[in-house]
Structure formats: C-alpha cells, structure tokens
PDB file of C-alpha atoms in Angstrom:
ATOM      1  CA  GLN A  25       0.000   0.000   0.000  1.00 86.00           C
ATOM      2  CA  VAL A  26       1.217   3.487  -0.889  1.00 93.00           C
ATOM      3  CA  GLN A  27       0.170   6.802   0.576  1.00 96.00           C
ATOM      4  CA  LEU A  28       1.062  10.141  -0.997  1.00 97.00           C
ATOM      5  CA  VAL A  29       0.867  13.378   0.997  1.00 97.00           C
ATOM      6  CA  GLU A  30       1.340  16.721  -0.733  1.00 97.00           C
ATOM      7  CA  SER A  31       2.347  19.959   0.954  1.00 97.00           C
ATOM      8  CA  GLY A  32       3.603  23.391   0.036  1.00 98.00           C
ATOM      9  CA  GLY A  33       0.556  24.842  -1.653  1.00 97.00           C
ATOM     10  CA  GLY A  34      -0.731  28.297  -0.887  1.00 97.00           C
ATOM     11  CA  SER A  35      -1.383  31.728  -2.309  1.00 98.00           C
ATOM     12  CA  VAL A  36       1.163  33.639  -4.340  1.00 98.00           C
ATOM     13  CA  GLN A  37       1.176  36.710  -6.538  1.00 98.00           C
ATOM     14  CA  PRO A  38       1.673  36.416 -10.286  1.00 98.00           C
ATOM     15  CA  GLY A  39       5.349  35.966 -11.046  1.00 98.00           C
ATOM     16  CA  GLY A  40       5.962  34.354  -7.677  1.00 98.00           C
ATOM     17  CA  SER A  41       7.297  30.941  -6.751  1.00 98.00           C
ATOM     18  CA  LEU A  42       6.192  27.936  -4.766  1.00 98.00           C
ATOM     19  CA  ARG A  43       7.756  24.578  -4.019  1.00 98.00           C
ATOM     20  CA  LEU A  44       5.453  21.596  -3.668  1.00 98.00           C
ATOM     21  CA  SER A  45       6.490  18.447  -1.866  1.00 98.00           C
ATOM     22  CA  CYS A  46       5.038  14.947  -1.919  1.00 98.00           C
ATOM     23  CA  ALA A  47       5.997  12.401   0.714  1.00 97.00           C
ATOM     24  CA  ALA A  48       5.420   8.758  -0.152  1.00 97.00           C
ATOM     25  CA  SER A  49       5.074   5.686   2.008  1.00 94.00           C
ATOM     26  CA  GLY A  50       5.641   2.153   0.822  1.00 86.00           C
ATOM     27  CA  ARG A  51       8.547   0.275  -0.730  1.00 90.00           C
ATOM     28  CA  ILE A  52       8.131   0.960  -4.420  1.00 92.00           C
ATOM     29  CA  PHE A  53       8.909   4.675  -4.497  1.00 94.00           C
ATOM     30  CA  SER A  54      12.441   4.379  -5.862  1.00 92.00           C
ATOM     31  CA  ILE A  55      11.361   2.174  -8.779  1.00 93.00           C
ATOM     32  CA  SER A  56       8.258   4.189  -9.657  1.00 96.00           C
ATOM     33  CA  THR A  57       7.574   7.051 -12.001  1.00 98.00           C
ATOM     34  CA  MET A  58       6.367  10.073 -10.076  1.00 98.00           C
ATOM     35  CA  GLY A  59       4.282  12.857 -11.506  1.00 98.00           C
ATOM     36  CA  TRP A  60       2.568  16.122 -10.721  1.00 98.00           C
ATOM     37  CA  TYR A  61      -0.850  16.863 -12.202  1.00 98.00           C
ATOM     38  CA  ARG A  62      -3.193  19.796 -11.714  1.00 98.00           C
ATOM     39  CA  GLN A  63      -6.898  20.420 -12.031  1.00 98.00           C
ATOM     40  CA  ALA A  64      -8.365  23.882 -12.322  1.00 97.00           C
ATOM     41  CA  PRO A  65     -12.049  24.566 -11.575  1.00 92.00           C
ATOM     42  CA  GLY A  66     -14.218  23.353 -14.422  1.00 95.00           C
ATOM     43  CA  LYS A  67     -11.299  21.774 -16.264  1.00 97.00           C
ATOM     44  CA  GLU A  68      -9.916  18.285 -16.656  1.00 97.00           C
ATOM     45  CA  ARG A  69      -6.894  17.115 -14.723  1.00 98.00           C
ATOM     46  CA  GLU A  70      -3.714  17.685 -16.735  1.00 98.00           C
ATOM     47  CA  LEU A  71      -0.171  16.449 -16.556  1.00 98.00           C
ATOM     48  CA  VAL A  72       2.402  18.983 -15.350  1.00 98.00           C
ATOM     49  CA  ALA A  73       5.623  16.975 -15.058  1.00 98.00           C
ATOM     50  CA  THR A  74       6.974  13.472 -14.503  1.00 98.00           C
ATOM     51  CA  ILE A  75      10.232  11.968 -13.305  1.00 98.00           C
ATOM     52  CA  ASN A  76      11.082   8.318 -13.776  1.00 97.00           C
ATOM     53  CA  SER A  77      13.153   6.025 -11.573  1.00 96.00           C
ATOM     54  CA  GLY A  78      16.292   6.948 -13.485  1.00 95.00           C
ATOM     55  CA  GLY A  79      15.731  10.666 -13.094  1.00 96.00           C
ATOM     56  CA  GLY A  80      14.467  11.327 -16.592  1.00 98.00           C
ATOM     57  CA  THR A  81      11.917  14.131 -16.730  1.00 98.00           C
ATOM     58  CA  THR A  82       9.081  15.308 -18.940  1.00 98.00           C
ATOM     59  CA  TYR A  83       7.142  18.569 -18.775  1.00 98.00           C
ATOM     60  CA  ALA A  84       3.991  20.043 -20.200  1.00 98.00           C
ATOM     61  CA  ASP A  85       4.901  22.628 -22.827  1.00 98.00           C
ATOM     62  CA  SER A  86       3.182  25.322 -20.797  1.00 97.00           C
ATOM     63  CA  VAL A  87       5.548  24.940 -17.824  1.00 98.00           C
ATOM     64  CA  LEU A  88       8.804  24.155 -19.615  1.00 98.00           C
ATOM     65  CA  GLY A  89      11.582  26.398 -18.368  1.00 97.00           C
ATOM     66  CA  ARG A  90       9.621  27.570 -15.329  1.00 98.00           C
ATOM     67  CA  PHE A  91       8.885  24.393 -13.357  1.00 98.00           C
ATOM     68  CA  THR A  92      11.370  21.774 -12.177  1.00 98.00           C
ATOM     69  CA  ILE A  93      10.501  18.305 -10.903  1.00 98.00           C
ATOM     70  CA  SER A  94      12.981  16.427  -8.732  1.00 98.00           C
ATOM     71  CA  ARG A  95      13.051  13.435  -6.420  1.00 98.00           C
ATOM     72  CA  ASP A  96      14.945  12.254  -3.360  1.00 97.00           C
ATOM     73  CA  ASN A  97      14.741   8.479  -3.156  1.00 95.00           C
ATOM     74  CA  ALA A  98      16.374   8.433   0.287  1.00 95.00           C
ATOM     75  CA  LYS A  99      13.455  10.498   1.598  1.00 96.00           C
ATOM     76  CA  SER A 100      10.809   8.942  -0.662  1.00 97.00           C
ATOM     77  CA  ALA A 101       9.884  12.427  -1.773  1.00 97.00           C
ATOM     78  CA  VAL A 102       9.208  14.250  -5.004  1.00 98.00           C
ATOM     79  CA  TYR A 103       9.220  18.014  -5.452  1.00 98.00           C
ATOM     80  CA  LEU A 104       7.902  20.562  -7.900  1.00 98.00           C
ATOM     81  CA  GLN A 105       9.623  23.952  -7.981  1.00 98.00           C
ATOM     82  CA  MET A 106       7.307  26.423  -9.672  1.00 98.00           C
ATOM     83  CA  ASN A 107       8.609  29.805 -10.779  1.00 98.00           C
ATOM     84  CA  SER A 108       7.000  32.700 -12.634  1.00 98.00           C
ATOM     85  CA  LEU A 109       3.546  31.477 -11.724  1.00 98.00           C
ATOM     86  CA  LYS A 110       0.559  32.721 -13.706  1.00 98.00           C
ATOM     87  CA  PRO A 111      -3.047  33.305 -12.583  1.00 97.00           C
ATOM     88  CA  ASP A 112      -4.343  30.571 -14.896  1.00 96.00           C
ATOM     89  CA  GLU A 113      -2.161  28.080 -13.032  1.00 98.00           C
ATOM     90  CA  THR A 114      -4.474  28.311 -10.061  1.00 98.00           C
ATOM     91  CA  ALA A 115      -5.487  24.717  -9.440  1.00 98.00           C
ATOM     92  CA  VAL A 116      -5.333  21.766  -7.111  1.00 98.00           C
ATOM     93  CA  TYR A 117      -2.002  20.053  -7.662  1.00 98.00           C
ATOM     94  CA  TYR A 118      -1.843  16.273  -7.246  1.00 98.00           C
ATOM     95  CA  CYS A 119       1.066  13.915  -6.734  1.00 98.00           C
ATOM     96  CA  ASN A 120       0.942  10.641  -8.675  1.00 98.00           C
ATOM     97  CA  LEU A 121       2.877   7.378  -8.467  1.00 98.00           C
ATOM     98  CA  LYS A 122       2.933   4.814 -11.262  1.00 97.00           C
ATOM     99  CA  TYR A 123       4.552   1.384 -11.189  1.00 95.00           C
ATOM    100  CA  LEU A 124       3.618  -1.159 -13.856  1.00 93.00           C
ATOM    101  CA  ASN A 125      -0.209  -1.234 -13.711  1.00 90.00           C
ATOM    102  CA  ILE A 126      -0.364   0.275 -10.220  1.00 92.00           C
ATOM    103  CA  GLU A 127      -1.280   3.918  -9.722  1.00 96.00           C
ATOM    104  CA  TYR A 128      -1.780   6.046  -6.626  1.00 97.00           C
ATOM    105  CA  TRP A 129      -2.872   9.658  -6.073  1.00 98.00           C
ATOM    106  CA  GLY A 130      -2.420  12.103  -3.259  1.00 97.00           C
ATOM    107  CA  GLN A 131      -5.229  14.214  -1.882  1.00 97.00           C
ATOM    108  CA  GLY A 132      -4.015  17.372  -3.606  1.00 97.00           C
ATOM    109  CA  THR A 133      -2.790  20.772  -2.502  1.00 98.00           C
ATOM    110  CA  GLN A 134      -4.328  24.079  -3.549  1.00 98.00           C
ATOM    111  CA  VAL A 135      -2.223  26.629  -5.394  1.00 98.00           C
ATOM    112  CA  THR A 136      -3.764  30.067  -5.917  1.00 98.00           C
ATOM    113  CA  VAL A 137      -2.046  32.663  -8.079  1.00 98.00           C
ATOM    114  CA  SER A 138      -3.673  36.041  -7.649  1.00 97.00           C
ATOM    115  CA  SER A 139      -2.846  39.665  -7.066  1.00 95.00           C
TER     116      SER A 139
END
C-alpha cells in the first residue's frame, strides 16, 4: 500500500514561486515514475511533469523552463519547484505514483495565483 501526501501549496502573486512536496510511504517509491498533475475549476486534470526512476523528466509545454521536478529516493519524496507562476495556473495540484499497472494519487494541494 502506498500513501502520498502533498504539501507546500498556498497563495502567491503572479510571477511568484512555490515549491510543492510529496511524501510517499511504501517500498516501491524508488522504482516508480512520479508525476505532478493539476486540475483547475471546471477543467480536466492535466499532466504537469513526470520523473522516472532513473531521473528522466518530462514537462507540459506550458511549464517548460519555469517548473522543475525532482526526487529524493532516500526520503521517498518528489518536489515541484514552480517559478514565474501565472493566474491561470491556479489549481489543485496532485502527486501521482505509477509502477507497472499500479497507480496512486495524493489528496491534492491548492495553489492560488492572484494579485
């Protein structure tokens, strides 16, 4: 069984930065692909970034160059550094773990970008 707990959300002004964290329990973290997704009100959940067990990363085009995903296998944690945030990036941000056909989600953390 895996549990994912996000933290680090909050309110920030446009152009500001936030760092999200996701702490994972269980034994498969280091061999799993971790991801961050977000869901804005009235919109579908969308992929933001992923990082695989080897450290390879992918990003949505909209966040490339501004967001950075990283992981610390010793701490079973994944992070999302978000810079130059925009108002339309207001959303609930979710941590995701994938291993083979297994998938887990965190409860989400709210990020609000507003002046």
